[in-house]
Amino acid sequence: ISKTSFVVGSTQASSSSRGRPMEEGTADRNSLDGTTTERDAATTTTTTTTQVVADAEASSGSDSPLNGDAAYRILALDGDGPECSLTCGSDEEDALSSGDHEFGISLWPPRDILSVLGFSEALFIDGDALLQWACCDSRVDWRHGGQFLHLAYSVELVLKQLCTRGAHPHVFFFADTGSQHGNHTRQLVREIVACHLVAYAVVAPMHDMDLHVHRLPHSFFHPEGEAAWNKLTDSFPPACILTQCGWGERKAETLGFVKLLMDHHQVALMEGMHVMSGRFVVQLVQRFDINEKDELNALMQHLRSQCADGPPHGDSPSPPTSIAWELGAPSDLSLRARIVLPALRHMLSQSRNNGAGMPELSSLAAAFCLCAAWLERLPLHDRCLPDPPHLPQPLGDALSAFIDALHGLVLSSLPEVLKSHELAEPSAAFVDAFDGRLLHTIVGHCLEGRPWANEVMADALRLWQACGQEAEDFELPGSTAGGLPPVVVPEATSHCRPLLPVQKFDWLKGLLRGLLEREPAPLEQESEPQLQQYEAHHYHSIQLLDAEPDAFARSDEENPCTRYVFHRVTNHLELKELQSVLRAGGVVKLHRNLTYSPQLRFDVGSRSASFTLHSFNVLGGEFRIASEWQSLVDSPAFPIIAKFAKNFRDDILLRMEQKFAAHEAEYLNSLLAGAPVSPMTISEQRKLSEVEQHADDVGRGKGKSKGKEKPKTKTDKLKEKLQLEQHEKTEKRAQADLQGLREQASGAQSNSDKIRWRDNFLVKASAWHEQGWTSMGIEACMEAMKLAKRINMDDEAQHKRMLFLLLQEILRLFSDALSSEKTATKKLAKVASNLGFHDLESCILALGPEGIQDTSQSRASRLADPASRYQFEYIPEHLKRPIGTRDARVQFKPDPWQVRLLGIVDDKNSALVIAPTASGKTFVSYYIMERVLRSSDDDVVVYVCPTKALANQVYHEIQARFSKAYKQAACHAAGIFTRDYRRHDQCCQILVTVPQCLGILLLSPTLACTTWSQRLQYVIFDEVHTLGDAAQGQIWEQLLLLVQCPFVALSATLGDSQRFAAWLDSVEQKRGRRLSLVEHHERYNDLKPWIFDGSDLQELHPFFALQNRRGAKARSLKLVPEDALRLHDAMLEAEPSSVGDLEPSVFFSGVPTRSWDLSMCHAREWEQALKERFESLPANVRALVINKVGAGTVAAFEAQQDDLAKGEGRYLRSKLPKLVQVLKSKEMIPAICFHNSKEGCLSLAHLLFCALEQKEARYNKEHGYFQRAETIKAELGELKVKLDKVDLDRNLLSETQHGWTMRFNELVFELNRMSRILPEFAVFVPGEKPTSRAELEEIFAPTPRRFDNGFDASNKLHRLLLRGIGVHHSSLPKRYRECVERLFRLRRLGIVISTSTLAVGINMPSKTSVFVGDSIFLDSMQFQQEAGRAGRRGFDLRGHTVFFGLPRCKVEQLLCSELPAMQGNLTICPATVARLLLRHHSLSGSAHQEGLTAGIERLLYSPLAATAGSGQQADVGRHLLPLQVAHHFRFCIEYLRLERIVDESLVPSDLTGFIAHIFWEQPSNFAVAVLLRAGVFEQLCRDPNFRTEDLMVVMCHLFGRTPATPRSLLEGPSGSGQSTKSRKGVLPELPPLVANALREHSARVVEGMATYQQWFAHAFAKELGADNTLPLSKVCVEPPLRNPSAHDFQPLAVSARSAFVALSGHGDHFESAYDLCTSVRTELHMDPQLLPVVEPDGEALNSYMLDFFKHGQMEVLKRDSGVAHSVLWTQLDNFFNILRSISAAMRRRAGSAQYRGTQTAFADKEVVAAFASLSDEFESKWKAVGASFGEV
């Protein structure tokens, strides 16, 4: 994440529109108007963010509206999401500081826009912004008059990919924005493309494409345009708007951008958008926080005035107002001719009438007619021409002027032409009306005197005559001027060459069989491979290590109970002080009576630990051993980094281990709090009792076994007799207990006592009901009813509710027994009658004995079934839940869908489980674990989850649930494997891990991992929807394809589940199994939505969202029962006849228990019936109903609107304390407040803490607590003086002295009582014990494994816990996060303010989820995940969701949007292939090699991307995708072989292991390998001037790449020509040696992949078809007439590149990886990850890592780097781990090479030492600050 600044309208900055800084004076040579249009070609490099800089076009000329007027710039501020402000000043420099007009926006990390959109959400696209983005492509030929067809293809390709991925794009054009596109050519192409899209939108539904194109009048700010825009957004509420912020002189775009933000739309910037591999990576803009509304309005007015007063963009002339349209030509002219000939005729006639003008006009017009004639005959591939001949300057200038003038006239005449020839459908002739490159080529050939075909000349002459010209006047340019030099045209190159020979590899032949069938020649005859072999290798490879470690392996050399402390010495005084405390052997000895400077990082008062000097380094050199320390005394060089080891004493270690064990036990117990399970010890296969066996058989569907019953023996009869006697004794004791309860309850006077005894009676009644003692149970219930009647309540409604619930509970327990209880039946019926529920009275009497007279019938007939309505309106949370059946396999009663899932697991099949959060789907994970533990001591099950936090919690929960005694001490029940923590990973039966680590185990070549993978029985993929994430999706898909054993995939938020399940089932069928889809769509508990209006919580009816979102469906909205009742009442009022059969009394007439025991299933059925009936109503009636039910919700949003408009941050800070107070009063805590800013979480928590503290201070002041406390302290002091003089043995104390002691104790007790935090001044859960300071001190006590400083009262985070407030996000210390999780589970915290870290599976059940503020990351998936934390099963009866500080449009979007569809990922890349080859080689000769080959085949031929989703068409590219993936696999193997990463026989080398060692860092790992192989590092390190910093620069260019902030680029040194080396915050350039090696490697890889794409295009030419069809409209660009072939234009040979892109003069030679990935044919799959290249000529990079390496100051780095605070720690920690991994791998391989006496790329001692020194020095600086970073 980068804090990024925008430059809006800057007149002095010069940076490219794709975010790459350009050298001064450079401009795109293809630009017709001289503007900068270069596209960044370095987007395939690994970066953490994309720099987004608005194109700052240099203004020239005094008429520029910006010169000397104003400049706008968005400046970076501090914060997580990097805050920015747009300022307006008198000039550019003033704009940086004045802040005349300021508002804040946030720019967030680039992300795939479609990953946040649901199925039904509309994506608005600014058509002009889209065209500007396409025009900025440097490949578009603008020098020769533009390539219209190329532009149309680029636009269509974007829209096609959007529609293919299930988006619903709405493209809009404002009429007045066309002039923003500069010259006539760009304005014309804009109009033609817009008309083309409008024509296609009409027929798009027939192509199953949901595309809408809207032409809007005027502009945003014209009354008509604004009304049309508002109508459009009301009809199709946009989920996101893709637009541009405006730059240079385009003020209208800036104004429109600001207006969209003001209207609270979600905006994504088109600047810097990258479209590759079906992903649309854009920069999202957070809805801004207005500081002053007046200031923003002033800015808007200023922009409006500049838009109104300024001249049009550039010097675009106004087109003529009238043209003679009479053609006087044959009526059979083509559409292309009808578009261009009126303008051409007008030009010729005006020239003839005026007698002046362009001298060459007639000949150029004739050439244009010839060009138009060729367009009717030339196929598309024949128009892919090389650069046209160089024309003489006068003629070239005349031709450019002719084209511009003609385009201007066509632009004017186009509306009239379209009126007479309306576009009923898209036409190739319309969008391909001009080809400037072909025109230039024809003029050049005319100058050469080349002959033309007679047919073409005849067509050209006919067009010439249609322009009103005479045939004898037709004269082509240069036809009378001979002797011109010929033009040299480049020769076409051959394409199809032989590829990697695979015949000698049987396993490869089987994998690539579909490709080998298309080989043009036998492979044995192949002479040379296609990829150019790199011959600069001067090292030979060695074999792999016998035990290749992975990158996360930890060294066992260091004591795990040892902590290392780094001390930095910077001067002689500090060195002298440190020398004074060092003793023999480097032991630190501190004197207690001396004071030391704070630089010494030792605990002076510690008796529990000792410090010993371990090592040190000087001036960033390599660390030296401690024995050399004395050598520094004579001539020290600073700085000195000293590394000390802190070791605890043995007795202290033992004590700390005991405390740690106790803490772990409490933590584990908290994980099971409230769960319906208990810990179990696994010893052997448990035998079921007869009852359990019967239940198990029923659960499995076996039923009762057939056969005769065995006769009872005497022993059986004796047992029955004893059991009967025991039963009678127990019943007598129960009767005595009942009588005792009666006597004790009779004395209850207070309401609390009555409630307590009532509950005791109900508990006894429930227990006796379970034992079958019905009579006693009914008696207990009647006693409970008596007590309930005696409870005094001021609120009559609450008393009525309590009695009804009691009636409901009694009837649920004993309704079947009332048939024999006449007295009880009458009493219960009377209670119902007194409450007014006469229908319930009638129902109770019907349950009783026969003969009881029902006197309620006459009264009930006059009522509308109030009891059933009452259940929905007043006690909906008490509706009956589904009751599962007993199943001996689990410790609870599973629901039917859970029983089905158990059967699937028992049959060892795979399953995809989709169920809402808190529905109970995770139980199957623990059932599988228990089965594996009971089966044997060797079987293994793996639990995979997406985050380390969830993995840690699941690991602890497994430890709490299961324990097992093993025969071997090395075996363990549970293990964990993450990057940070690894324990028992290969010697456990239950492994908890993250997907990357499981991939390491599955593909590791070591024997241990091979043995482990053979023991694998089941894999559990939790949160499997993470497969759709762009960052993590690849490894998830690979694992699902590679695993051999059955698996269970779990998700609560999976979109397009049917397609995903079908794909998984097809994969399982290849393994010989089937996959079952288990779906459960109902939550166990309802979620009730609320809106906080600033003063109170208001009920939110979801139907209010239908008021503005007309495309939303009512059936997609979920209603709680009371909201469904409100909908029913509104429908009844609006249309009484519409809901007659939906009245509760009618709808539930068939339910016997409708008056007292309706269930949630009944409520759901009624809700669905209501929504279906609602959708069938007329539109006007639906509108009335929506307005009725949504009136309160709309009023709540309006109430917060004014305060929210003043700034979201200000609103949240001012209203949070009030919200918490309301939550407490409504008993809606514990609650989790989700806020998507780490800094914001801390700020809000601290603000709440201060508000509670201030409230407490006011209370204490009002009640005189401060004075009383001072008085007590003074009296305690006096008593202490007296007591110190006497013996405290009480037997010897006098009466007076004893009184002093008693008084002292009383005062201490009172002072402690006064110091306690009262519930009014904290957020404690009602009825739960608050957290004390002593408990926190125990929780935070140091342990041997955790070196925390303990509880710190000065730490804000620790103090928050005392008031029931917690904070949770990923950058906080792990110990603190675990403490928050534990306390919240124990209900000791009332509020936790968190980011989305608690949304993914973390076990923290809450009653309420509060959404605090808006964020671009708050999409439909995250909303459902976070809302699901509330109302967890087994903890609460109902959950709540509260919207706080969110605009209405966002809430509507969250409620109505559907989950995004799952997208496929690239399953093959060079790093993956290298790991597969390693694994395959390690299994040579093993029976398991075949299983790996089958897994590779699934990776190649079963990618998810090859399956068509809902609403997607099965195109040719998707059909051929498996073969293309196999082709890419072949390319990767050839690349590895020719780069000598594997040998000719595909045997891995040491470089293979090195690449696999850090596989996740592709392509940087390949760059390091290439540099090692080429000896670049050796030459660099042997340079006499080499410094460790030089190596650090290289590593910063390869790893952790983050673009430099625009502020760094703009605030560079004054003067032109300065390189990035001297710019502050910009990483210095790579050394030329390194840069050249990377460029050569990149060129080899791009050329090789281009050849492979050419081969595939030739081999599958029949399937691919001709490349002449536009991707979206499917318009075929084929000439209507036959090509005479009498003239040879010598076109470029194009097969891999799209022919539409080739129109601009580009063949199959690709300049860069970006060029290759974005311009191949649409049917050819291309992904940047296939190209392991780091291109050194990309954008300028941020130097934050190098700066940290230089000074090691985190505060300085946070201030100057421009990187968000919360990201710095993660980035630096990742870099530290990479350096450590590389250094360890090099040392290990170098040692192995030395031992074997072989040469290797790792054998150079200088290189190994340099990397070791770099790693150690960076570690010293990182660990000096890393331990404290994240603390508050």
PDB file of C-alpha atoms in Angstrom, residues 184 187 316-322 408-409 411-413:
ATOM      1  CA  HIS A 184     -10.329  16.081 -34.941  1.00  0.00           C
ATOM      2  CA  GLN A 187     -12.892  13.384 -31.535  1.00  0.00           C
ATOM      3  CA  SER A 316      -9.269  22.155 -32.197  1.00  0.00           C
ATOM      4  CA  PRO A 317     -11.007  24.196 -34.909  1.00  0.00           C
ATOM      5  CA  SER A 318     -14.755  24.341 -35.033  1.00  0.00           C
ATOM      6  CA  PRO A 319     -16.169  22.270 -37.894  1.00  0.00           C
ATOM      7  CA  PRO A 320     -18.230  23.919 -40.587  1.00  0.00           C
ATOM      8  CA  THR A 321     -21.887  24.292 -39.843  1.00  0.00           C
ATOM      9  CA  SER A 322     -23.330  23.267 -43.219  1.00  0.00           C
ATOM     10  CA  GLY A 408     -13.173  17.348 -38.951  1.00  0.00           C
ATOM     11  CA  LEU A 409     -15.652  17.433 -41.797  1.00  0.00           C
ATOM     12  CA  LEU A 411     -17.213  14.594 -37.598  1.00  0.00           C
ATOM     13  CA  SER A 412     -19.613  17.391 -38.611  1.00  0.00           C
ATOM     14  CA  SER A 413     -21.451  15.361 -41.208  1.00  0.00           C
TER      15      SER A 413
END
